[in-house]
Coordinates of C-alpha atoms and ligand atoms in Angstrom, one line a residue:
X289 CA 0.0 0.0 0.0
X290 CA 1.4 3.3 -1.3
X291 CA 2.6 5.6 2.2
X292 CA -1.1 7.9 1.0
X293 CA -3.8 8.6 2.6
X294 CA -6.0 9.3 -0.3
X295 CA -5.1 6.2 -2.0
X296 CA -5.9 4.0 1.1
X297 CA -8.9 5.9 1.5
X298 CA -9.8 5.4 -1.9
X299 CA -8.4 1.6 -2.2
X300 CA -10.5 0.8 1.2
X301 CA -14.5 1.6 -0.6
X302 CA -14.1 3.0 -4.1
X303 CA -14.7 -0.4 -6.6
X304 CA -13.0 0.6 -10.0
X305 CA -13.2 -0.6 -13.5
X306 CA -10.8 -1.9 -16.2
X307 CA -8.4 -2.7 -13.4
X308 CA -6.3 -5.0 -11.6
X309 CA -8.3 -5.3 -8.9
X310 CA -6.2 -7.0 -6.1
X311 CA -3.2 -4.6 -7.3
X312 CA -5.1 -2.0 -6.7
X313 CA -6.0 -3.1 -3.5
X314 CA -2.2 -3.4 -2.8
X315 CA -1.0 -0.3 -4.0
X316 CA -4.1 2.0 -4.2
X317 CA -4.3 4.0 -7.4
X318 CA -2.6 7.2 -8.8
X319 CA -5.2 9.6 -7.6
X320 CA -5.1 13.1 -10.3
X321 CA -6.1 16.1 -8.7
X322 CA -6.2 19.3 -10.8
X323 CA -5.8 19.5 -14.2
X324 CA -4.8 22.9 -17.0
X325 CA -4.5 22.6 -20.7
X326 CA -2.7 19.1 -21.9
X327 CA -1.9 18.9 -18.6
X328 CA -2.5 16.7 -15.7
X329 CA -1.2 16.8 -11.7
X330 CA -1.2 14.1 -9.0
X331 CA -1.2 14.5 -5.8
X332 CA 2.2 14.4 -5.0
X333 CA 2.1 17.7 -7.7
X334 CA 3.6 15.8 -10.3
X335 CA 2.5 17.0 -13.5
X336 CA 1.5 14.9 -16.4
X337 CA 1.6 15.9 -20.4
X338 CA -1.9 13.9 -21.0
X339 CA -1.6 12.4 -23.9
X340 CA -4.3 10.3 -24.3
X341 CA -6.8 13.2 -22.9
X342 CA -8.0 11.1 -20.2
X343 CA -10.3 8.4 -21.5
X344 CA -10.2 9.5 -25.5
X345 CA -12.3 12.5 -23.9
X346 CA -11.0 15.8 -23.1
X347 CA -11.1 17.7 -26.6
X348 CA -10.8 20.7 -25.0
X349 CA -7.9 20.3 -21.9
X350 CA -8.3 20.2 -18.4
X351 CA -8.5 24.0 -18.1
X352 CA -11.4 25.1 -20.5
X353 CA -13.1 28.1 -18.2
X354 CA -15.8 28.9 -20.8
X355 CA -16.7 25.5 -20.3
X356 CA -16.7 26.3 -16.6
X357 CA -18.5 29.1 -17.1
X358 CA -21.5 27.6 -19.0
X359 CA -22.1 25.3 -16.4
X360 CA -22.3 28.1 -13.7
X361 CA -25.3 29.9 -15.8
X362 CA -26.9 26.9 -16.1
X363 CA -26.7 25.7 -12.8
X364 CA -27.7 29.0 -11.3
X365 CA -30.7 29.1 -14.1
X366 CA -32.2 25.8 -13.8
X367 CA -30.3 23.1 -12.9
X368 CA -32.3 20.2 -13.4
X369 CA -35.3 19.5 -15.2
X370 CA -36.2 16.2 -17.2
X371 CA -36.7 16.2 -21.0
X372 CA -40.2 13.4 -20.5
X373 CA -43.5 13.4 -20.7
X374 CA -43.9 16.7 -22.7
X375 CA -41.7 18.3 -21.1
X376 CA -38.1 20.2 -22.9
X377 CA -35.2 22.6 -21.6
X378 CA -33.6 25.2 -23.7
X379 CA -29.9 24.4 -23.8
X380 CA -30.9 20.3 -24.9
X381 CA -33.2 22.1 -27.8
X382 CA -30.4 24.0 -28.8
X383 CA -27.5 21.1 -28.6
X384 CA -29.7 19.2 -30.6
X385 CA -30.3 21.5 -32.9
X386 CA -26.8 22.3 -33.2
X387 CA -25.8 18.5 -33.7
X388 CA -28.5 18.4 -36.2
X389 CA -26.7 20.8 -38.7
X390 CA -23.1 18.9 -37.9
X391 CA -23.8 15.4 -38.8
X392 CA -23.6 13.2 -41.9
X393 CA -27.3 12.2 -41.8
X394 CA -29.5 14.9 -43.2
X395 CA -32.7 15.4 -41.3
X396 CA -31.1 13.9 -38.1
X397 CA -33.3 13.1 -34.9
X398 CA -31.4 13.4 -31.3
X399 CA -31.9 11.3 -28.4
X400 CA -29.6 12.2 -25.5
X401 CA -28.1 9.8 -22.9
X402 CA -25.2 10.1 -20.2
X403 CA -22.5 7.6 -21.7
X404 CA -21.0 6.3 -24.7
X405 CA -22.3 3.2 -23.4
X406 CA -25.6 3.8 -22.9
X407 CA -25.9 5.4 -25.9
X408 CA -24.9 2.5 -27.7
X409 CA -27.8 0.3 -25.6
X410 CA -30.2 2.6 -26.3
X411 CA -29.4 2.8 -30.4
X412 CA -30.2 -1.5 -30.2
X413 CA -33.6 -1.2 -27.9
X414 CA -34.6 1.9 -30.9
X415 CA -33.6 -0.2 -33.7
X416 CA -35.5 -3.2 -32.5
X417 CA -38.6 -1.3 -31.7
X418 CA -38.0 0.5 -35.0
X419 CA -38.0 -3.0 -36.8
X420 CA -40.8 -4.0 -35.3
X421 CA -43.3 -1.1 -35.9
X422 CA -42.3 -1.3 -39.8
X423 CA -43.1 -4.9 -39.8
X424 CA -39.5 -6.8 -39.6
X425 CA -40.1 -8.4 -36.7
X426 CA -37.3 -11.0 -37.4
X427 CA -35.1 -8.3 -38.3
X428 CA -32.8 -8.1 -35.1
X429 CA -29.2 -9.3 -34.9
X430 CA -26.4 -6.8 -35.0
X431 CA -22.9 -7.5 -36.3
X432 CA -20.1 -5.5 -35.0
X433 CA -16.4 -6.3 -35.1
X434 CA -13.5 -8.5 -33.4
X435 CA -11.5 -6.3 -31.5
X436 CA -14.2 -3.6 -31.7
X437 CA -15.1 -1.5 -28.5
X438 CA -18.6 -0.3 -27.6
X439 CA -18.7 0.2 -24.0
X440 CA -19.5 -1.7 -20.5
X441 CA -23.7 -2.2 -20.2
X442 CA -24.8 -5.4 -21.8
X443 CA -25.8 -4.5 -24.9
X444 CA -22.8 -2.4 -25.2
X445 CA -20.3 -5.2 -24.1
X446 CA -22.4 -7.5 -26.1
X447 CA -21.6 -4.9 -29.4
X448 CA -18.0 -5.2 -28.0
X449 CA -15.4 -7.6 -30.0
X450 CA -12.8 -8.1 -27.0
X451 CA -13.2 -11.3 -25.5
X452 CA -12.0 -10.5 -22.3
X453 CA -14.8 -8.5 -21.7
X454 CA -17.0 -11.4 -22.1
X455 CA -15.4 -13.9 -20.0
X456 CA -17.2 -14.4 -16.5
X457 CA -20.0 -12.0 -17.9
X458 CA -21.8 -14.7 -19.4
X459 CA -22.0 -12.1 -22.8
X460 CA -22.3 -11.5 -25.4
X461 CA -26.1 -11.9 -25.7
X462 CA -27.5 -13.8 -28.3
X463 CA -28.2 -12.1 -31.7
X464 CA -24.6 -10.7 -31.4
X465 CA -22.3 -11.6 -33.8
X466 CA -18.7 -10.3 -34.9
X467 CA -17.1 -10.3 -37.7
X468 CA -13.1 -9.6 -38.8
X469 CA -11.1 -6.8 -37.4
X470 CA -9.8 -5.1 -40.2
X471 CA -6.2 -5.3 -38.9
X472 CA -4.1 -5.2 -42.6
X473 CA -1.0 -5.7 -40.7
X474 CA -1.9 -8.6 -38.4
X475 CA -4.7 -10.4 -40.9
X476 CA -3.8 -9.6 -44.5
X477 CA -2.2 -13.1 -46.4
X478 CA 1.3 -13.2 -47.6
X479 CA 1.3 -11.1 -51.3
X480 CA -2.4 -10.0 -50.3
X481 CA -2.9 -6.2 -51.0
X482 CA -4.1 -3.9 -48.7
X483 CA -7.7 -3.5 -51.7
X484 CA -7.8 -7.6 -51.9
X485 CA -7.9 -7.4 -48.0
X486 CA -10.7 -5.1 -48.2
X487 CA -12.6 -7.6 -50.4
X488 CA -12.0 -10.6 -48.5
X489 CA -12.8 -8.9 -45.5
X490 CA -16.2 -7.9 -47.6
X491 CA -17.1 -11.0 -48.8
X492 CA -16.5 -12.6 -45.1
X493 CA -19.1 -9.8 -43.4
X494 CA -21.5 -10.8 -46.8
X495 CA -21.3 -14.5 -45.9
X496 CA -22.2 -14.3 -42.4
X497 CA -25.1 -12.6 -43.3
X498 CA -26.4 -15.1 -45.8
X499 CA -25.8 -17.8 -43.1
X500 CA -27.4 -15.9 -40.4
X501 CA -30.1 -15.2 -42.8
X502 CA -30.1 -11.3 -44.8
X503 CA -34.2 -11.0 -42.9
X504 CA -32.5 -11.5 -39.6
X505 CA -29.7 -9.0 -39.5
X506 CA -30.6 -5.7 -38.8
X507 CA -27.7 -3.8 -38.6
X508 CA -23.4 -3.1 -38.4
X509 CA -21.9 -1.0 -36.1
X510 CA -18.2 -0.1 -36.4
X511 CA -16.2 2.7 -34.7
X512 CA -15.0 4.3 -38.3
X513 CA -11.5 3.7 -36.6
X514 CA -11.1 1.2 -33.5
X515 CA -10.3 2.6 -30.5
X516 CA -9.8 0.9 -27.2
X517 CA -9.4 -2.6 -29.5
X518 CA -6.2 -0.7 -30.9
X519 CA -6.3 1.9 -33.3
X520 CA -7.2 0.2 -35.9
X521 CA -7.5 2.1 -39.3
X522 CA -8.8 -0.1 -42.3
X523 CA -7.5 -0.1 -45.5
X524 CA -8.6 1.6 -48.7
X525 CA -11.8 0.9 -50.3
X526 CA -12.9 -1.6 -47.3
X527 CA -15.5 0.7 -45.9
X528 CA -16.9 1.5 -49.1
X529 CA -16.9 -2.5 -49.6
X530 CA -18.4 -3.1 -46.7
X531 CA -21.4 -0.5 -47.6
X532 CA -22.3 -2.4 -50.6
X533 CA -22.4 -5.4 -49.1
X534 CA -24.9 -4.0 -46.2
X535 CA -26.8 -1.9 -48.7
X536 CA -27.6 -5.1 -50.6
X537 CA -29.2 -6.9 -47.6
X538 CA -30.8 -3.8 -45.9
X539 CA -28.4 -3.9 -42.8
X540 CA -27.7 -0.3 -41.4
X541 CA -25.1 1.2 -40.8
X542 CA -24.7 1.9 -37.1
X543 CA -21.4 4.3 -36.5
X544 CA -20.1 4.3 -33.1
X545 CA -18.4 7.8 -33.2
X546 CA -17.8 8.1 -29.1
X547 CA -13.9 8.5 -30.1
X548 CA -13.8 9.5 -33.4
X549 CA -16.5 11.9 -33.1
X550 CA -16.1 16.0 -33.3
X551 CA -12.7 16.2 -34.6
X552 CA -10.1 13.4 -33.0
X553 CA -9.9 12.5 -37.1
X554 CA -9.1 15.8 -38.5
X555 CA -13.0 16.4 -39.4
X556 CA -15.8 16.5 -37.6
X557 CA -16.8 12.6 -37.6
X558 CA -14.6 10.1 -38.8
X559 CA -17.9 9.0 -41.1
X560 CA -16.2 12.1 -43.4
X561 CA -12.9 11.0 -43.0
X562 CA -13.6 7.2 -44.1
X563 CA -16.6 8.1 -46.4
X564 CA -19.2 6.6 -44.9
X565 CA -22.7 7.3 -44.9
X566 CA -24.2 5.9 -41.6
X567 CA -28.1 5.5 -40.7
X568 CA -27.5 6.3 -37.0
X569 CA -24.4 7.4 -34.9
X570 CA -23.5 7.3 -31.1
X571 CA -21.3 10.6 -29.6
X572 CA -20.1 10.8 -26.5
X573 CA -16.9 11.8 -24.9
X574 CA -15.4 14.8 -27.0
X575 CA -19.3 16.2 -27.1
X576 CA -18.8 18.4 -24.0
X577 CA -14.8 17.8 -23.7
X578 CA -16.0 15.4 -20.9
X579 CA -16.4 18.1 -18.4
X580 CA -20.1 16.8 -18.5
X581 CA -21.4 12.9 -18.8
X582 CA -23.6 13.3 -21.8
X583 CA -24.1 11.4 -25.2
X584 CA -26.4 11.4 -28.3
X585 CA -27.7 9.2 -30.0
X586 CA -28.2 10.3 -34.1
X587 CA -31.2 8.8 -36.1
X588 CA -32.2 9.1 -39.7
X589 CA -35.2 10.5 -40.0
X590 CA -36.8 7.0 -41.5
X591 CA -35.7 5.5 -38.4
X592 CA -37.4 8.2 -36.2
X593 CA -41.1 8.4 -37.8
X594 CA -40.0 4.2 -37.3
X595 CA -40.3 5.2 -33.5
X596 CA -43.4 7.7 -33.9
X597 CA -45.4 5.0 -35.8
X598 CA -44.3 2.6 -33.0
X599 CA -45.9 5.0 -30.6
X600 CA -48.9 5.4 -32.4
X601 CA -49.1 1.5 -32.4
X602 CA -49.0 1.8 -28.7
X603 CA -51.9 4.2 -28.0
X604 CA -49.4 7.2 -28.3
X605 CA -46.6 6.2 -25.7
X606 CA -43.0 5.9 -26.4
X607 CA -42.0 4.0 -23.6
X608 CA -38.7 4.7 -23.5
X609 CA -36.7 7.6 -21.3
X610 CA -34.0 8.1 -18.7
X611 CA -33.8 10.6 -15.8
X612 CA -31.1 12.9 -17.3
X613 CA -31.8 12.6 -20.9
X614 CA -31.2 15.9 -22.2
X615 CA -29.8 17.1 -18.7
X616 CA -29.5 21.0 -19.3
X617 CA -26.1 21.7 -17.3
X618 CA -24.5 18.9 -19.5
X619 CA -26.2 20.1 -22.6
X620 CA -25.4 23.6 -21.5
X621 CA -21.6 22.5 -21.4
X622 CA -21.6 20.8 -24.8
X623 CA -23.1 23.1 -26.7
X624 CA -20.7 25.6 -25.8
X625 CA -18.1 23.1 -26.7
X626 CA -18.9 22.9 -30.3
X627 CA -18.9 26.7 -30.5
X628 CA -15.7 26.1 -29.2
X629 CA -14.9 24.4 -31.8
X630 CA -16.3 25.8 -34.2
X631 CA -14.9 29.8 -33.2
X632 CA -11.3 28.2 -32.6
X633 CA -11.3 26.9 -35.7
X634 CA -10.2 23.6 -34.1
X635 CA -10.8 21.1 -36.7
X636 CA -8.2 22.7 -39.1
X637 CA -6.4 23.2 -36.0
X638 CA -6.2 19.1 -35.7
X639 CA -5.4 19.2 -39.7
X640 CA -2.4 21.3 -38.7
X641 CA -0.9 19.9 -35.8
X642 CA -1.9 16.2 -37.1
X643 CA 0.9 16.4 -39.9
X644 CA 3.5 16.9 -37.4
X645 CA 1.8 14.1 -34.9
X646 CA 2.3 12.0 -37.6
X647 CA 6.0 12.9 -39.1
X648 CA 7.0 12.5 -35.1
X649 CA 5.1 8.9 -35.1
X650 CA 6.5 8.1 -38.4
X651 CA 10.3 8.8 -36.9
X652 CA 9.3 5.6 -34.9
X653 CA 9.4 3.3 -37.5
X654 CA 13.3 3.2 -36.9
X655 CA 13.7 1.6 -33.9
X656 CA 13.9 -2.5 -34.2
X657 CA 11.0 -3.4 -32.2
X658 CA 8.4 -0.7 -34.0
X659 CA 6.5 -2.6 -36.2
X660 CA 3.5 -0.6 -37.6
X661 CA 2.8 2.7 -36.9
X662 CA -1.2 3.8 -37.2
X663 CA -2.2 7.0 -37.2
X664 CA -5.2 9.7 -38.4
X665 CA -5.9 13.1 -37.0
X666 CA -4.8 13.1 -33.7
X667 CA -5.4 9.6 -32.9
X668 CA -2.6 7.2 -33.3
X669 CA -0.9 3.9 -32.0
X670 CA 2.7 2.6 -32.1
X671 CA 2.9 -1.5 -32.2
X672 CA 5.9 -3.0 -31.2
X673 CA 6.3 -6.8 -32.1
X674 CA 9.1 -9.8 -31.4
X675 CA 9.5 -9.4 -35.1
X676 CA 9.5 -7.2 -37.8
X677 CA 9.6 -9.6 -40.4
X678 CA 6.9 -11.6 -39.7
X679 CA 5.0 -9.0 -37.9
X680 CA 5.0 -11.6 -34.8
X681 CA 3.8 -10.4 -31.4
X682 CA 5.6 -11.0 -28.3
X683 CA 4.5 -14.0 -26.4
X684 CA 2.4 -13.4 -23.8
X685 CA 1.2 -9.9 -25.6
X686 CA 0.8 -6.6 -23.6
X687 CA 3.7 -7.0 -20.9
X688 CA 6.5 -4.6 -22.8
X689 CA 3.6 -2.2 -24.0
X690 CA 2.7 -1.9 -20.3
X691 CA 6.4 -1.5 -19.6
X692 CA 7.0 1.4 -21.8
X693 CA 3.9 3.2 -20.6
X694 CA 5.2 3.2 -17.3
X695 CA 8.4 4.7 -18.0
X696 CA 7.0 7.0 -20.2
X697 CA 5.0 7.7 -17.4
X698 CA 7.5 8.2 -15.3
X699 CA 9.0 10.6 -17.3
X700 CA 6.0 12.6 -17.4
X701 CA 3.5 11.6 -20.3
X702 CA 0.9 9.4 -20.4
X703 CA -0.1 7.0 -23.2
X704 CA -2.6 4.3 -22.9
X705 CA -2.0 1.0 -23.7
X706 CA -4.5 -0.6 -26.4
X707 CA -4.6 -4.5 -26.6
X708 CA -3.5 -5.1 -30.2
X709 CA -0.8 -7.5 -29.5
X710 CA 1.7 -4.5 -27.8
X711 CA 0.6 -1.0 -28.8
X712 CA 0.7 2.3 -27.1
X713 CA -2.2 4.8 -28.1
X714 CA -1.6 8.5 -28.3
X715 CA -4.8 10.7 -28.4
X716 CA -3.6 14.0 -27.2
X717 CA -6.4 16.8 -26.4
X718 CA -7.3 18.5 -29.4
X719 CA -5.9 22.2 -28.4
X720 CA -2.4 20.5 -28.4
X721 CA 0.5 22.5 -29.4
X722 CA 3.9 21.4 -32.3
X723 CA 5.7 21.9 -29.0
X724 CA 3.5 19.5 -27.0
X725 CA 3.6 16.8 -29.2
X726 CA 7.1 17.4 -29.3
X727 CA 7.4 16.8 -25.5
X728 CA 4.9 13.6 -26.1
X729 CA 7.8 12.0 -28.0
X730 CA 11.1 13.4 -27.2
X731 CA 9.9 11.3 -23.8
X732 CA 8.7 8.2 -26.0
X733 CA 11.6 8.0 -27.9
X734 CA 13.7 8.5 -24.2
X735 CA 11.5 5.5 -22.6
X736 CA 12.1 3.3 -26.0
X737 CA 15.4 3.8 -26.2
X738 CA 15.6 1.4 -23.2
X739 CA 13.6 -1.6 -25.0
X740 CA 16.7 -1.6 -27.1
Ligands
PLP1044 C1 -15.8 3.6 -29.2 C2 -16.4 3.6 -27.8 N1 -17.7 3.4 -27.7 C3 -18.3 3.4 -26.5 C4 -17.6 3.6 -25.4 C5 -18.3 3.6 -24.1 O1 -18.4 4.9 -23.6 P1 -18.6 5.1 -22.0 O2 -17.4 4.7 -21.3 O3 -18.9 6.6 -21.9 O4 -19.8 4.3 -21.6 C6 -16.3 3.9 -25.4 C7 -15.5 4.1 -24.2 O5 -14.3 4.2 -24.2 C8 -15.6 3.9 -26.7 O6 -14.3 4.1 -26.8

């Protein structure tokens, strides 16, 4: 047990997630306590260059006072009231508006929720009521990816491709199904191009719906590119493969956009950046720079009068809602994070700093145990392997990623490690400076130096 009080305190009743539990129990936890800009402090005062913003999430830094401020008017204007029942608050009106006119899906509806997660839930329970008001009743199993990551309720976990976050859960539910991760480096054949990949990879998600039956599938979801199953960016033409194969059996296309979502790509949803044209979308985390737990949910308008004639059906009742749904201090936040965005210019901003992110990443490629380098926007991952030949992974995978993040730790960044065999994700907050992401890797390249 760490010599702290606030880790004892916080090892002896706080239960946390996506941890080693009994460690933890050990050695309490690094407990953060303030935060400005890219950067984060402990409570020891040592500071932090944070380059994986958290959990993917803060856009905007640790120190974003408007963001501040818009929760203080809001709080001291109304600070509560539910969006059910005939019943609406100004700032969600007005963040849904505002989403409205930013996303690839013309006409769209908003539902709001508190979590990427939930969000994700709440997409399936819409899509299966949707299915069954327009007379698909059969219509109802989802596909989403190996490696894929969708977020911790059942449903969500159930989207999820990482086995480990089935085991002992008794998940995924049935009517689940996943289908390859398209990892080029790790799953292409020998003399396969990266466009053959693509097609195989295509013709794999097509015959999983013919055996599963095409009028029992109802949908895809994909984060445009993986992130918590690795940074995972596919290769040309796969996504617009993939579409034409979903098109042709009336699956939709369900984009998971928690990460990739408002600018971590370089535009505002990775759906622009891959080119794809999805019937309903999940944002979370970057929506109000996580300084608020809020999330939409994006429908098509043909899925929405779906919901309305569902209602109807049901003597005018859409029984569906949550507490906060539409919560005005969180929607208050994020909407005056996407004028933020938008008045910063931040998503040519991300253009701008992303070319040197990258020419940094790429000067990676050097060192004998780099063996891919993945990166878009401001969202990258560096993969080390036993072998750069054969692109083999170390055996068991994870331990020298895990390594390297602590030292880099220790020397004041932090990275986050992603479980594609051993690779380190960067996913720096948005505002980032040249400078800062030159700090990010002069203090990589100091902690890989010593993997030699
Ligand atoms: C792509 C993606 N979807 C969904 C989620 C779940 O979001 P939350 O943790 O807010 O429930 C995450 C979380 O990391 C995510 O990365």
């Amino acid at each position: 047990m760490k010599d702290r009080s606030l880790g004892e305190r916080d090892a002896a009743h706080f239960v946390h997630g996506y941890t080693d539990l009994s460690e933890n129990r050990e050695k309490g936890p690094v407990v953060i306590t303030r935060g400005d800009g890219v950067r984060v402090f402990d409570e020891d005062g040592k500071g932090y260059l944070e380059a994986a913003s958290g959990m993917w999430c803060t856009t905007l830094g640790f120190g974003e006072q408007e963001l501040v401020e818009a929760a203080i008017r809001q709080m001291r204007k109304l600070p509560y009231y539910h969006t059910l029942a005939g019943r609406s608050v100004t700032p969600a009106i007005e963040l849904a508006e505002k989403l409205a006119s930013l996303v690839p899906i013309p006409d769209a509806r908003i539902f709001f929720a508190v979590s990427g997660s939930e969000a994700n839930d709440f997409l399936i329970k819409f899509l299966w009521y949707y299915n069954n008001a327009i007379g698909r009743p059969k219509k109802k199993k989802v596909i989403a990816r190996k490696n894929g990551f969708h977020g911790a309720t059942i449903a969500a976990t159930s989207l999820t491709g990482l086995t480990k976050n089935h085991a002992g859960f008794d998940l995924p539910l049935p009517g689940f199904l996943h289908t390859d991760d398209p990892n080029y480096y790790h799953g292409a054949k020998a003399g396969e191009s990266p466009e053959e990949y693509a097609t195989r990879l295509a013709d794999s998600l097509e015959q999983m719906i013919l055996e599963e039956g095409p009028d029992t599938v109802m949908a895809f979801m994909a984060e445009p590119v993986t992130g918590g199953g690795g940074v995972v960016i596919p290769p040309p033409t796969y996504y617009e493969k993939i579409q034409a194969v979903l098109r042709k059996y009336d699956v939709l296309f369900l984009a998971d956009e928690v990460i990739t979502g408002l600018g971590r790509t370089g535009n505002y949803f990775g759906c622009e950046t891959f080119g794809i044209q999805p019937d309903a979308m999940t944002i979370a985390k970057g929506l109000s720079s996580a300084y608020q737990p809020i999330s939409a949910i994006v429908l098509s308008k043909e899925i929405y009068e779906g919901l309305v004639a569902g209602s109807d059906a049901a003597g005018g009742y859409f029984a569906h809602g949550a507490t906060y749904a539409g919560h005005p201090v969180a929607a208050a936040v994020a909407l005056r994070a996407l004028e933020l965005i938008e008045e910063r210019d931040l998503i040519s901003h991300v253009k701008r700093v992303g070319a040197h992110f990258k020419e940094r990443l790429e000067a990676l490629k050097e060192h004998p145990l780099v063996g891919e380098i993945r990166c878009v926007g401001l969202m990258a991952a560096v993969e080390l392997v036993a072998d750069k030949e054969s692109h083999r992974m170390f055996d068991p995978p994870g331990l020298v990623a895990k390594r390297l993040k602590q030292r880099t730790e220790e020397l004041g960044v932090i990275t986050r490690v992603v479980p594609c065999g051993d690779s380190i994700a960067f996913a720096p907050p948005l505002i980032i400076t040249e400078e800062e992401i030159d700090e990010i890797f002069d203090r990589f390249e100091e902690a890989l130096a010593m993997e030699q």
